[in-house]
Amino acid sequence: MSIWVLAATVSGCIHSSDPDASSQAKPDAVTVDPTEPIAVTTTVGMVAELVRSVGGDRVEVTQIMGAGVDPHLYKATRDDVLAMMNADVIFYSGLMLEGKMTDTLVKMARGKPVVGITEVLDETSLLEPAGLAGHYDPHVWMDVLAWSKCVDVIADQLSVIDPPSESGYRARAEMLREELATLDEYGKRVIATIPADSRILVTSHDAFNYFGRAYGLEVMGVQGISTESEAGLQRINELVDLLVEKKVKSVFVESSVPRKNIDSLVEGTRSRGHEISVGDQELYSDAMGKPGTYEGTYIGMLDHNLTVVARGLGGEAPEHGFQGKLNQ
């Protein structure tokens, strides 16, 4: 698929209510100066991390959303728009994760490649939770193998605009897929050590459905797929009933979502005579850890989540994760 066909497809996906968005004339395909790094702008850190890994020293990445930022609620700033205007290519996650940036992304797609890396995944890789009215769950990165399928999307698009460097992109993409496969195997192994009746993961919002599918956990969030949804009293009470009935020992907060709803669960179960603990390490859901840390990488983010959940729910996992790099 050519990059401009992809851009047109993406425009239609992210803004189907705009009848003109996908019919805008596209300029001729652009290639970049092979002596200069490719200017790439990305939205969330998980996408930026893949681009850096595949692109190597051929890319100069500007990441719009940093640690602790909620992409569901984020609106592009003037500086963000400038970074996108100056980019040779824009990569974003897609499936309405960056919903409030839709109009900006559509406008940018009229003049340059704008690639939603999950938008072209086979539908069999995606989850469509009940109540989402035909929309897919955007949190694909929580399933390491599903997310690894996005690696080739990035390699393909960089190769189109920078053909002389294609062999490098392909080689780095292959190395990254192998590393992600090793991480996925680690996740399956440590989650499997959790006692079967304790494999219930309760978090702040429904960001962990792919995580649950991949690693064999029953997952429940206080809020819905998007953090724009509010957690009602009925939902809190339903989860309190579940926690008491199943004698769940731990619930988890997320780095990019306020913890007030989790505190409500703790208070509710305590009033019913059941004590639950809040995991002493936040999970990373819609954002990675701080820049410059292991947890600030995609692999570190998932290693952290897998290790913390396994240990928090009664399983066995090395304190410092599968590479021994976690800062527990």
Coordinates of C-alpha atoms in Angstrom, one line a residue:
M1 CA 0.0 0.0 0.0
S2 CA 1.5 3.4 -1.0
I3 CA 2.0 5.9 1.7
W4 CA -0.5 8.3 0.3
V5 CA -3.2 5.7 -0.1
L6 CA -2.5 4.9 3.5
A7 CA -2.8 8.5 4.5
A8 CA -6.2 8.7 2.7
T9 CA -7.4 5.6 4.4
V10 CA -6.3 6.9 7.8
S11 CA -8.1 10.2 7.2
G12 CA -11.3 8.3 6.6
C13 CA -10.8 6.2 9.7
I14 CA -10.1 9.0 12.1
H15 CA -12.7 11.4 10.9
S16 CA -15.5 9.6 9.1
S17 CA -17.9 12.4 9.8
D18 CA -15.9 14.7 7.5
P19 CA -17.1 13.8 4.0
D20 CA -14.2 15.7 2.4
A21 CA -11.4 14.4 4.6
S22 CA -10.6 11.2 2.6
S23 CA -11.2 12.8 -0.8
Q24 CA -8.6 15.6 -0.6
A25 CA -6.1 15.5 -3.4
K26 CA -2.7 14.1 -2.2
P27 CA 0.6 15.5 -3.5
D28 CA 3.1 13.2 -5.2
A29 CA 4.9 10.8 -2.8
V30 CA 7.8 12.5 -1.1
T31 CA 11.2 11.1 -0.5
V32 CA 13.7 12.6 2.0
D33 CA 17.3 13.8 1.7
P34 CA 19.4 10.7 2.5
T35 CA 22.0 12.9 4.1
E36 CA 19.6 14.3 6.7
P37 CA 17.7 12.5 9.4
I38 CA 14.0 12.1 8.9
A39 CA 11.9 14.4 11.0
V40 CA 9.3 12.3 12.7
T41 CA 6.5 13.5 15.0
T42 CA 4.6 10.9 17.1
T43 CA 1.8 11.1 19.6
V44 CA 2.3 8.7 22.5
G45 CA 5.5 7.2 23.8
M46 CA 4.7 3.6 22.8
V47 CA 4.6 4.7 19.1
A48 CA 7.7 6.9 19.5
E49 CA 9.6 4.0 21.0
L50 CA 8.9 1.7 18.0
V51 CA 9.9 4.4 15.5
R52 CA 13.2 5.1 17.3
S53 CA 14.0 1.3 17.4
V54 CA 13.2 0.8 13.7
G55 CA 14.5 4.1 12.4
G56 CA 17.8 4.1 14.3
D57 CA 20.0 7.1 13.6
R58 CA 18.0 7.8 10.4
V59 CA 15.2 9.4 12.4
E60 CA 14.9 12.4 14.7
V61 CA 11.7 11.8 16.7
T62 CA 9.6 14.5 18.4
Q63 CA 7.1 12.9 20.9
I64 CA 4.1 15.0 21.7
M65 CA 2.8 13.3 24.8
G66 CA 5.1 12.5 27.7
A67 CA 5.0 10.4 30.8
G68 CA 1.8 10.5 32.8
V69 CA -0.2 12.2 30.0
D70 CA -3.7 10.8 29.2
P71 CA -4.0 10.6 25.4
H72 CA -7.8 10.2 25.5
L73 CA -8.1 13.8 26.8
Y74 CA -5.1 15.4 25.2
K75 CA -5.6 18.4 22.8
A76 CA -2.8 19.5 20.5
T77 CA -1.0 22.7 21.5
R78 CA 0.4 25.3 19.2
D79 CA 3.9 23.8 19.6
D80 CA 2.4 20.3 18.8
V81 CA 0.9 21.6 15.5
L82 CA 4.2 23.3 14.6
A83 CA 6.1 20.0 15.2
M84 CA 3.6 18.2 13.0
M85 CA 3.9 20.8 10.3
N86 CA 7.7 20.5 10.3
A87 CA 7.7 16.7 10.2
D88 CA 8.4 14.6 7.2
V89 CA 6.1 11.9 8.5
I90 CA 3.7 11.6 11.5
F91 CA 3.0 8.3 13.3
Y92 CA 0.2 8.0 15.8
S93 CA -1.4 5.0 17.5
G94 CA -5.0 5.2 16.1
L95 CA -8.4 3.5 16.8
M96 CA -9.5 6.8 18.4
L97 CA -6.9 6.7 21.1
E98 CA -6.0 10.3 20.3
G99 CA -9.6 11.3 19.7
K100 CA -9.3 14.9 20.5
M101 CA -6.5 15.3 17.9
T102 CA -8.6 13.9 15.1
D103 CA -9.1 17.2 13.2
T104 CA -5.5 18.1 13.4
L105 CA -4.3 14.8 12.1
V106 CA -6.8 14.9 9.2
K107 CA -5.5 18.3 8.2
M108 CA -1.9 17.2 8.3
A109 CA -2.7 14.1 6.2
R110 CA -3.6 16.4 3.3
G111 CA 0.0 17.4 2.9
K112 CA 2.2 14.6 4.3
P113 CA 2.2 11.0 5.4
V114 CA 0.1 10.5 8.5
V115 CA 0.1 6.9 9.7
G116 CA -2.0 5.3 12.3
I117 CA 0.0 2.2 13.0
T118 CA -2.9 0.1 14.4
E119 CA -5.4 1.2 11.7
V120 CA -4.0 -1.3 9.2
L121 CA -3.9 -4.3 11.6
D122 CA -6.0 -7.3 10.7
E123 CA -9.3 -7.1 12.6
T124 CA -8.6 -10.5 14.1
S125 CA -5.8 -8.8 16.2
L126 CA -8.3 -6.3 17.6
L127 CA -10.8 -6.4 20.4
E128 CA -14.3 -4.9 20.2
P129 CA -15.7 -4.8 23.7
A130 CA -19.4 -4.8 24.3
G131 CA -20.9 -1.4 24.5
L132 CA -18.4 0.3 22.2
A133 CA -20.8 0.5 19.2
G134 CA -18.5 -0.8 16.6
H135 CA -15.3 0.8 17.8
Y136 CA -12.2 -1.2 18.6
D137 CA -10.3 -1.0 21.8
P138 CA -7.2 1.1 21.1
H139 CA -4.9 -0.2 23.8
V140 CA -3.2 -2.8 21.5
W141 CA 0.3 -2.3 22.9
M142 CA -0.8 -4.2 26.0
D143 CA -0.5 -7.4 24.0
V144 CA 3.1 -7.6 23.1
L145 CA 2.7 -9.9 20.1
A146 CA -0.2 -7.9 18.7
W147 CA 1.8 -4.6 19.1
S148 CA 4.8 -6.2 17.4
K149 CA 2.8 -6.4 14.2
C150 CA 3.0 -2.6 14.0
V151 CA 6.7 -2.8 13.6
D152 CA 6.4 -3.6 9.9
V153 CA 4.0 -0.8 9.4
I154 CA 6.7 1.6 10.5
A155 CA 9.4 -0.1 8.5
D156 CA 7.2 0.0 5.4
Q157 CA 6.5 3.7 5.6
L158 CA 10.1 4.7 6.4
S159 CA 11.3 2.6 3.5
V160 CA 8.9 4.4 1.1
I161 CA 10.2 7.8 1.9
D162 CA 13.8 6.7 2.4
P163 CA 14.5 3.8 0.0
P164 CA 18.3 3.8 0.3
S165 CA 18.0 2.9 4.0
E166 CA 15.4 0.1 3.6
S167 CA 17.8 -2.7 4.5
G168 CA 18.6 -1.0 7.8
Y169 CA 14.9 -0.5 8.7
R170 CA 14.2 -4.2 7.9
A171 CA 17.1 -5.5 9.9
R172 CA 16.2 -3.4 13.0
A173 CA 12.6 -4.4 12.7
E174 CA 13.5 -8.1 12.7
M175 CA 15.7 -7.6 15.8
L176 CA 12.9 -5.7 17.6
R177 CA 10.3 -8.4 16.8
E178 CA 12.6 -11.1 18.2
E179 CA 13.1 -9.1 21.4
L180 CA 9.4 -8.5 21.8
A181 CA 8.7 -12.2 21.3
T182 CA 11.1 -12.9 24.2
L183 CA 9.2 -10.4 26.4
D184 CA 5.9 -12.0 25.5
E185 CA 7.2 -15.5 26.5
Y186 CA 8.4 -14.0 29.8
G187 CA 4.9 -12.5 30.4
K188 CA 3.1 -15.8 29.7
R189 CA 5.5 -17.6 32.0
V190 CA 5.2 -15.3 35.1
I191 CA 1.5 -14.7 34.8
A192 CA 0.9 -18.5 34.7
T193 CA 2.5 -18.7 38.2
I194 CA -0.5 -16.7 39.7
P195 CA -2.9 -19.1 41.4
A196 CA -5.8 -19.7 39.0
D197 CA -8.5 -18.3 41.3
S198 CA -6.4 -15.1 41.7
R199 CA -6.0 -14.1 38.1
I200 CA -8.3 -11.1 38.3
L201 CA -6.8 -7.8 37.4
V202 CA -8.8 -4.7 38.6
T203 CA -7.4 -1.3 37.4
S204 CA -8.5 2.3 37.1
H205 CA -9.9 2.0 33.5
D206 CA -10.3 -0.6 30.8
A207 CA -6.8 -0.3 29.3
F208 CA -5.8 -3.9 30.0
N209 CA -8.2 -6.0 27.9
Y210 CA -5.5 -6.9 25.4
F211 CA -3.2 -7.7 28.4
G212 CA -5.8 -10.0 29.8
R213 CA -6.3 -11.8 26.5
A214 CA -2.6 -12.3 25.9
Y215 CA -1.7 -13.5 29.4
G216 CA -4.8 -15.2 30.7
L217 CA -6.2 -12.7 33.2
E218 CA -9.8 -11.7 33.9
V219 CA -9.6 -7.9 33.6
M220 CA -12.0 -5.2 34.9
G221 CA -11.6 -1.5 34.9
V222 CA -13.5 1.0 37.1
Q223 CA -13.9 3.4 34.1
G224 CA -14.5 2.5 30.5
I225 CA -12.1 2.2 27.5
S226 CA -11.8 6.0 27.4
T227 CA -11.0 8.0 30.6
E228 CA -13.6 10.5 29.4
S229 CA -16.2 8.1 30.8
E230 CA -17.2 8.5 34.5
A231 CA -17.3 5.6 37.0
G232 CA -20.8 5.5 38.4
L233 CA -21.8 4.3 41.9
Q234 CA -23.3 1.2 40.4
R235 CA -20.0 0.2 38.7
I236 CA -18.1 0.8 42.0
N237 CA -20.6 -1.4 43.9
E238 CA -20.4 -4.2 41.3
L239 CA -16.7 -4.3 41.6
V240 CA -16.8 -4.2 45.4
D241 CA -19.2 -7.3 45.2
L242 CA -16.7 -9.0 42.9
L243 CA -13.7 -8.3 45.0
V244 CA -15.4 -9.5 48.2
E245 CA -16.8 -12.6 46.5
K246 CA -13.6 -13.7 44.9
K247 CA -11.4 -12.6 47.8
V248 CA -9.2 -10.6 45.5
K249 CA -6.1 -9.4 47.4
S250 CA -4.9 -6.5 45.3
V251 CA -6.1 -3.8 42.9
F252 CA -3.9 -1.5 40.8
V253 CA -3.6 2.2 40.0
E254 CA -2.3 3.6 36.7
S255 CA 0.3 6.2 36.2
S256 CA -1.9 8.4 33.8
V257 CA -5.2 8.1 35.7
P258 CA -6.2 9.6 39.1
R259 CA -6.5 7.0 41.8
K260 CA -9.7 8.2 43.4
N261 CA -11.8 5.4 42.0
I262 CA -9.4 2.7 43.2
D263 CA -9.6 4.3 46.7
S264 CA -13.4 4.0 46.5
L265 CA -13.0 0.3 46.0
V266 CA -10.7 -0.1 49.0
E267 CA -13.1 1.8 51.2
G268 CA -16.1 -0.2 49.8
T269 CA -14.5 -3.6 50.4
R270 CA -13.3 -2.6 53.9
S271 CA -16.8 -1.7 54.8
R272 CA -17.8 -5.3 53.9
G273 CA -15.0 -6.7 56.1
H274 CA -12.6 -7.5 53.3
E275 CA -9.2 -5.8 53.1
I276 CA -7.6 -5.3 49.7
S277 CA -4.2 -3.7 49.1
V278 CA -3.3 -1.3 46.3
G279 CA -0.3 -2.4 44.4
D280 CA 2.7 -0.5 45.6
Q281 CA 3.8 0.1 42.0
E282 CA 1.6 2.0 39.5
L283 CA 0.9 0.2 36.3
Y284 CA 1.7 2.0 33.0
S285 CA -1.4 2.1 30.8
D286 CA -1.7 5.0 28.4
A287 CA 1.8 6.4 28.9
M288 CA 5.2 5.0 29.6
G289 CA 7.5 5.9 32.5
K290 CA 9.8 8.9 32.8
P291 CA 12.2 9.6 29.9
G292 CA 15.7 8.1 30.5
T293 CA 14.5 5.3 32.6
Y294 CA 14.0 1.6 31.7
E295 CA 10.3 2.0 32.4
G296 CA 10.3 4.9 30.0
T297 CA 10.8 2.4 27.1
Y298 CA 8.1 0.2 25.6
I299 CA 9.9 -3.0 26.7
G300 CA 10.5 -1.6 30.2
M301 CA 6.9 -0.5 30.5
L302 CA 5.5 -4.0 29.7
D303 CA 8.2 -5.8 31.7
H304 CA 7.2 -3.6 34.7
N305 CA 3.4 -4.3 34.2
L306 CA 3.9 -8.1 33.8
T307 CA 6.3 -8.3 36.8
V308 CA 4.2 -6.1 39.1
V309 CA 1.0 -7.9 38.3
A310 CA 2.5 -11.4 38.7
R311 CA 4.0 -10.5 42.1
G312 CA 1.0 -8.5 43.2
L313 CA -1.5 -11.3 42.5
G314 CA 0.5 -14.0 44.3
G315 CA 2.6 -15.3 41.4
E316 CA 6.4 -15.5 41.0
A317 CA 8.5 -13.2 39.0
P318 CA 12.1 -11.8 39.4
E319 CA 12.0 -8.6 41.4
H320 CA 13.9 -6.7 38.7
G321 CA 12.1 -8.2 35.7
F322 CA 13.0 -10.3 32.7
Q323 CA 16.1 -8.3 31.9
G324 CA 17.0 -7.5 35.5
K325 CA 16.6 -3.7 34.8
L326 CA 13.4 -2.8 36.7
N327 CA 13.8 -0.2 39.3
Q328 CA 11.6 -1.8 41.9

